[in-house]
PDB file of C-alpha atoms in Angstrom:
ATOM      1  CA  UNK U 129     158.218  83.809 117.717  1.00 88.00           C
ATOM      2  CA  UNK U 130     158.390  80.024 118.373  1.00 88.00           C
ATOM      3  CA  UNK U 131     154.964  79.924 120.072  1.00 87.00           C
ATOM      4  CA  UNK U 132     153.280  81.606 117.097  1.00 86.00           C
ATOM      5  CA  UNK U 133     155.164  79.344 114.694  1.00 88.00           C
ATOM      6  CA  UNK U 134     153.925  76.248 116.560  1.00 86.00           C
ATOM      7  CA  UNK U 135     150.378  77.635 116.494  1.00 83.00           C
ATOM      8  CA  UNK U 136     150.581  78.202 112.736  1.00 85.00           C
ATOM      9  CA  UNK U 137     151.982  74.705 112.175  1.00 84.00           C
ATOM     10  CA  UNK U 138     149.063  73.218 114.142  1.00 79.00           C
ATOM     11  CA  UNK U 139     146.573  75.291 112.116  1.00 76.00           C
ATOM     12  CA  UNK U 140     148.155  74.157 108.850  1.00 80.00           C
ATOM     13  CA  UNK U 141     148.070  70.509 109.966  1.00 77.00           C
ATOM     14  CA  UNK U 142     144.372  70.878 110.861  1.00 72.00           C
ATOM     15  CA  UNK U 143     143.619  72.434 107.458  1.00 74.00           C
ATOM     16  CA  UNK U 144     145.540  69.653 105.689  1.00 75.00           C
ATOM     17  CA  UNK U 145     143.523  67.043 107.595  1.00 70.00           C
ATOM     18  CA  UNK U 146     140.266  68.832 106.741  1.00 68.00           C
ATOM     19  CA  UNK U 147     141.147  68.998 103.039  1.00 71.00           C
ATOM     20  CA  UNK U 148     142.084  65.308 103.081  1.00 74.00           C
ATOM     21  CA  UNK U 149     138.744  64.401 104.708  1.00 70.00           C
ATOM     22  CA  UNK U 150     136.792  66.513 102.218  1.00 68.00           C
ATOM     23  CA  UNK U 151     138.632  64.881  99.298  1.00 67.00           C
ATOM     24  CA  UNK U 152     138.005  61.393 100.715  1.00 70.00           C
ATOM     25  CA  UNK U 153     134.311  62.214 101.230  1.00 64.00           C
ATOM     26  CA  UNK U 154     134.110  63.588  97.693  1.00 65.00           C
ATOM     27  CA  UNK U 155     135.680  60.439  96.197  1.00 67.00           C
ATOM     28  CA  UNK U 156     133.315  58.221  98.160  1.00 66.00           C
ATOM     29  CA  UNK U 157     130.312  60.368  97.188  1.00 67.00           C
ATOM     30  CA  UNK U 158     131.348  60.123  93.542  1.00 58.00           C
ATOM     31  CA  UNK U 159     130.821  56.393  93.800  1.00 64.00           C
ATOM     32  CA  UNK U 160     134.417  55.419  93.257  1.00 58.00           C
ATOM     33  CA  UNK U 161     134.993  51.765  94.013  1.00 58.00           C
ATOM     34  CA  UNK U 162     137.605  50.452  96.381  1.00 60.00           C
ATOM     35  CA  UNK U 163     141.069  51.294  95.071  1.00 64.00           C
ATOM     36  CA  UNK U 164     142.370  47.926  96.213  1.00 68.00           C
ATOM     37  CA  UNK U 165     141.034  44.822  97.852  1.00 79.00           C
ATOM     38  CA  UNK U 166     143.224  42.695 100.060  1.00 87.00           C
ATOM     39  CA  UNK U 167     142.998  40.793 103.323  1.00 91.00           C
ATOM     40  CA  UNK U 168     143.594  43.227 106.182  1.00 93.00           C
ATOM     41  CA  UNK U 169     143.919  42.161 109.825  1.00 95.00           C
ATOM     42  CA  UNK U 170     141.739  44.719 111.577  1.00 95.00           C
ATOM     43  CA  UNK U 171     143.373  43.995 114.951  1.00 96.00           C
ATOM     44  CA  UNK U 172     146.863  44.676 113.594  1.00 96.00           C
ATOM     45  CA  UNK U 173     145.674  47.838 111.881  1.00 95.00           C
ATOM     46  CA  UNK U 174     143.959  49.002 115.098  1.00 96.00           C
ATOM     47  CA  UNK U 175     147.132  48.264 117.091  1.00 96.00           C
ATOM     48  CA  UNK U 176     149.168  50.498 114.784  1.00 96.00           C
ATOM     49  CA  UNK U 177     146.664  53.317 115.092  1.00 95.00           C
ATOM     50  CA  UNK U 178     146.196  52.938 118.876  1.00 96.00           C
ATOM     51  CA  UNK U 179     149.964  53.318 119.320  1.00 95.00           C
ATOM     52  CA  UNK U 180     149.589  56.935 118.158  1.00 92.00           C
ATOM     53  CA  UNK U 181     147.397  57.844 121.146  1.00 91.00           C
ATOM     54  CA  UNK U 182     148.019  58.074 124.882  1.00 89.00           C
ATOM     55  CA  UNK U 183     145.515  56.332 127.145  1.00 91.00           C
ATOM     56  CA  UNK U 184     144.263  54.035 124.398  1.00 95.00           C
ATOM     57  CA  UNK U 185     143.660  50.393 125.303  1.00 95.00           C
ATOM     58  CA  UNK U 186     143.273  47.625 122.719  1.00 97.00           C
ATOM     59  CA  UNK U 187     141.814  44.154 123.182  1.00 96.00           C
ATOM     60  CA  UNK U 188     140.747  41.555 120.690  1.00 95.00           C
ATOM     61  CA  UNK U 189     141.656  38.804 118.320  1.00 93.00           C
ATOM     62  CA  UNK U 190     143.042  38.577 114.825  1.00 91.00           C
ATOM     63  CA  UNK U 191     140.219  39.672 112.539  1.00 87.00           C
ATOM     64  CA  UNK U 192     140.835  39.517 108.786  1.00 91.00           C
ATOM     65  CA  UNK U 193     138.527  41.538 106.567  1.00 93.00           C
ATOM     66  CA  UNK U 194     138.708  42.068 102.812  1.00 91.00           C
ATOM     67  CA  UNK U 195     139.052  45.633 101.653  1.00 90.00           C
ATOM     68  CA  UNK U 196     141.046  48.741 100.942  1.00 88.00           C
ATOM     69  CA  UNK U 197     143.699  48.971 103.682  1.00 90.00           C
ATOM     70  CA  UNK U 198     144.057  52.740 103.243  1.00 87.00           C
ATOM     71  CA  UNK U 199     140.341  53.355 103.753  1.00 89.00           C
ATOM     72  CA  UNK U 200     140.120  50.907 106.656  1.00 93.00           C
ATOM     73  CA  UNK U 201     143.032  52.702 108.329  1.00 92.00           C
ATOM     74  CA  UNK U 202     141.255  56.029 107.801  1.00 91.00           C
ATOM     75  CA  UNK U 203     138.117  54.547 109.380  1.00 94.00           C
ATOM     76  CA  UNK U 204     139.970  53.401 112.505  1.00 96.00           C
ATOM     77  CA  UNK U 205     141.927  56.658 112.750  1.00 93.00           C
ATOM     78  CA  UNK U 206     138.704  58.686 112.503  1.00 92.00           C
ATOM     79  CA  UNK U 207     137.107  56.592 115.259  1.00 95.00           C
ATOM     80  CA  UNK U 208     140.090  57.169 117.549  1.00 95.00           C
ATOM     81  CA  UNK U 209     140.342  60.851 116.730  1.00 91.00           C
ATOM     82  CA  UNK U 210     136.626  61.305 117.360  1.00 90.00           C
ATOM     83  CA  UNK U 211     136.935  59.616 120.770  1.00 92.00           C
ATOM     84  CA  UNK U 212     139.946  61.773 121.634  1.00 90.00           C
ATOM     85  CA  UNK U 213     138.317  65.052 120.575  1.00 87.00           C
ATOM     86  CA  UNK U 214     134.814  64.545 121.890  1.00 86.00           C
ATOM     87  CA  UNK U 215     135.198  62.020 124.707  1.00 88.00           C
ATOM     88  CA  UNK U 216     137.445  61.470 127.681  1.00 90.00           C
ATOM     89  CA  UNK U 217     140.173  58.923 128.365  1.00 93.00           C
ATOM     90  CA  UNK U 218     140.697  56.123 128.432  1.00 94.00           C
ATOM     91  CA  UNK U 219     139.713  55.165 124.913  1.00 96.00           C
ATOM     92  CA  UNK U 220     139.016  51.442 124.648  1.00 96.00           C
ATOM     93  CA  UNK U 221     139.167  49.572 121.354  1.00 97.00           C
ATOM     94  CA  UNK U 222     137.943  46.018 120.937  1.00 96.00           C
ATOM     95  CA  UNK U 223     138.142  43.885 117.791  1.00 96.00           C
ATOM     96  CA  UNK U 224     136.206  40.593 117.729  1.00 93.00           C
ATOM     97  CA  UNK U 225     134.507  38.139 115.434  1.00 89.00           C
ATOM     98  CA  UNK U 226     130.777  38.313 115.981  1.00 78.00           C
ATOM     99  CA  UNK U 227     129.611  34.944 117.361  1.00 72.00           C
ATOM    100  CA  UNK U 228     127.567  32.861 114.936  1.00 67.00           C
ATOM    101  CA  UNK U 229     127.858  35.268 111.995  1.00 71.00           C
ATOM    102  CA  UNK U 230     130.430  35.963 109.324  1.00 88.00           C
ATOM    103  CA  UNK U 231     131.355  39.415 110.538  1.00 91.00           C
ATOM    104  CA  UNK U 232     134.020  41.291 112.430  1.00 93.00           C
ATOM    105  CA  UNK U 233     133.193  43.993 114.948  1.00 93.00           C
ATOM    106  CA  UNK U 234     135.322  46.867 116.126  1.00 95.00           C
ATOM    107  CA  UNK U 235     134.111  48.994 119.007  1.00 95.00           C
ATOM    108  CA  UNK U 236     135.673  52.267 120.099  1.00 97.00           C
ATOM    109  CA  UNK U 237     134.521  53.495 123.515  1.00 96.00           C
ATOM    110  CA  UNK U 238     135.406  56.641 125.407  1.00 95.00           C
ATOM    111  CA  UNK U 239     134.502  57.831 128.889  1.00 93.00           C
ATOM    112  CA  UNK U 240     133.098  61.250 128.051  1.00 89.00           C
ATOM    113  CA  UNK U 241     129.536  62.578 128.300  1.00 88.00           C
ATOM    114  CA  UNK U 242     128.200  60.274 125.605  1.00 87.00           C
ATOM    115  CA  UNK U 243     125.743  60.960 122.812  1.00 88.00           C
ATOM    116  CA  UNK U 244     122.063  61.536 123.606  1.00 87.00           C
ATOM    117  CA  UNK U 245     119.815  58.827 122.150  1.00 89.00           C
ATOM    118  CA  UNK U 246     118.084  61.387 119.889  1.00 88.00           C
ATOM    119  CA  UNK U 247     121.445  62.299 118.310  1.00 88.00           C
ATOM    120  CA  UNK U 248     122.863  58.803 117.761  1.00 90.00           C
ATOM    121  CA  UNK U 249     121.858  58.583 114.115  1.00 91.00           C
ATOM    122  CA  UNK U 250     122.505  62.255 113.335  1.00 89.00           C
ATOM    123  CA  UNK U 251     126.179  62.109 114.357  1.00 89.00           C
ATOM    124  CA  UNK U 252     126.854  60.186 111.137  1.00 90.00           C
ATOM    125  CA  UNK U 253     125.541  63.035 108.943  1.00 87.00           C
ATOM    126  CA  UNK U 254     128.227  65.140 107.257  1.00 81.00           C
ATOM    127  CA  UNK U 255     129.074  68.355 109.152  1.00 75.00           C
ATOM    128  CA  UNK U 256     126.769  67.515 112.069  1.00 72.00           C
ATOM    129  CA  UNK U 257     127.820  68.591 115.538  1.00 74.00           C
ATOM    130  CA  UNK U 258     126.120  67.895 118.814  1.00 72.00           C
ATOM    131  CA  UNK U 259     124.167  70.875 120.176  1.00 66.00           C
ATOM    132  CA  UNK U 260     126.331  72.845 122.597  1.00 63.00           C
ATOM    133  CA  UNK U 261     129.551  71.224 121.368  1.00 62.00           C
ATOM    134  CA  UNK U 262     132.584  73.477 121.215  1.00 59.00           C
ATOM    135  CA  UNK U 263     134.980  70.782 120.033  1.00 60.00           C
ATOM    136  CA  UNK U 264     137.225  71.217 117.020  1.00 62.00           C
ATOM    137  CA  UNK U 265     136.807  69.387 113.742  1.00 62.00           C
ATOM    138  CA  UNK U 266     134.564  69.727 110.716  1.00 64.00           C
ATOM    139  CA  UNK U 267     131.997  67.061 111.514  1.00 71.00           C
ATOM    140  CA  UNK U 268     133.124  64.710 108.758  1.00 77.00           C
ATOM    141  CA  UNK U 269     134.867  61.994 110.780  1.00 84.00           C
ATOM    142  CA  UNK U 270     131.919  59.739 111.647  1.00 91.00           C
ATOM    143  CA  UNK U 271     130.283  60.366 108.288  1.00 88.00           C
ATOM    144  CA  UNK U 272     133.409  58.952 106.647  1.00 89.00           C
ATOM    145  CA  UNK U 273     133.512  56.055 109.119  1.00 93.00           C
ATOM    146  CA  UNK U 274     130.012  54.996 108.118  1.00 93.00           C
ATOM    147  CA  UNK U 275     130.609  55.467 104.409  1.00 89.00           C
ATOM    148  CA  UNK U 276     133.841  53.448 104.520  1.00 91.00           C
ATOM    149  CA  UNK U 277     132.131  50.680 106.496  1.00 94.00           C
ATOM    150  CA  UNK U 278     129.264  50.572 103.982  1.00 91.00           C
ATOM    151  CA  UNK U 279     131.683  50.504 101.046  1.00 88.00           C
ATOM    152  CA  UNK U 280     133.108  47.360 102.632  1.00 90.00           C
ATOM    153  CA  UNK U 281     129.676  45.740 103.087  1.00 91.00           C
ATOM    154  CA  UNK U 282     129.290  46.726 106.732  1.00 93.00           C
ATOM    155  CA  UNK U 283     127.862  49.539 108.818  1.00 95.00           C
ATOM    156  CA  UNK U 284     128.578  51.843 111.766  1.00 96.00           C
ATOM    157  CA  UNK U 285     126.280  52.643 114.697  1.00 96.00           C
ATOM    158  CA  UNK U 286     126.383  54.448 118.013  1.00 95.00           C
ATOM    159  CA  UNK U 287     125.312  51.928 120.672  1.00 93.00           C
ATOM    160  CA  UNK U 288     124.775  51.706 124.419  1.00 88.00           C
ATOM    161  CA  UNK U 289     127.813  50.651 126.426  1.00 84.00           C
ATOM    162  CA  UNK U 290     127.215  50.699 130.173  1.00 84.00           C
ATOM    163  CA  UNK U 291     130.025  52.396 132.061  1.00 84.00           C
ATOM    164  CA  UNK U 292     131.233  54.299 128.997  1.00 86.00           C
ATOM    165  CA  UNK U 293     130.496  57.601 127.316  1.00 89.00           C
ATOM    166  CA  UNK U 294     130.200  57.022 123.590  1.00 93.00           C
ATOM    167  CA  UNK U 295     130.526  53.643 121.876  1.00 95.00           C
ATOM    168  CA  UNK U 296     130.780  53.413 118.110  1.00 96.00           C
ATOM    169  CA  UNK U 297     130.455  49.875 116.725  1.00 96.00           C
ATOM    170  CA  UNK U 298     131.512  49.057 113.174  1.00 96.00           C
ATOM    171  CA  UNK U 299     130.703  45.663 111.682  1.00 94.00           C
ATOM    172  CA  UNK U 300     132.380  44.372 108.549  1.00 94.00           C
ATOM    173  CA  UNK U 301     132.131  41.072 106.693  1.00 92.00           C
ATOM    174  CA  UNK U 302     134.882  38.651 107.670  1.00 90.00           C
ATOM    175  CA  UNK U 303     137.376  37.739 104.956  1.00 85.00           C
ATOM    176  CA  UNK U 304     136.472  34.446 103.262  1.00 73.00           C
ATOM    177  CA  UNK U 305     139.424  32.538 104.710  1.00 53.00           C
ATOM    178  CA  UNK U 306     138.351  33.446 108.267  1.00 45.00           C
ATOM    179  CA  UNK U 307     134.727  32.451 107.609  1.00 44.00           C
ATOM    180  CA  UNK U 308     135.750  28.818 107.288  1.00 44.00           C
ATOM    181  CA  UNK U 309     137.507  28.812 110.672  1.00 45.00           C
TER     182      UNK U 309
END
């Protein structure tokens, strides 16, 4: 039955993604350092990831950061997937240098219900789900986002964004070459 086969393929893909997230979380928890460190243009990386999603809008400027490109890609992908699963379109992504400081910010905003203020810190805990949520996923996505950001000397927070549902802001140190500009 083709319908059942498609259902099984989707289930297997979801299990593969879950196993990959658990392995990534385990490696990060074990204190493993960054596997590589290179200059990565966060805007270019976000553009590649945004192209995978319908109703995803990207704005920003070239934003080089120093880090592990694979982990930074995972961070952006998790942000987009979280917005897709738990929010509503359109998903807006903005990449900018923070004025007056040596950091790069990436914000991912959706137009869903948003996150209650009391839950904004808890959503970064592993396996946490909002009360009453019936969305899919294991609750590891934002936990990994924060851990990856911190491994790169930054952080992730859920912030107010008038006119939007949920807004996750990640800040990362700018690559040295971009700090001089």
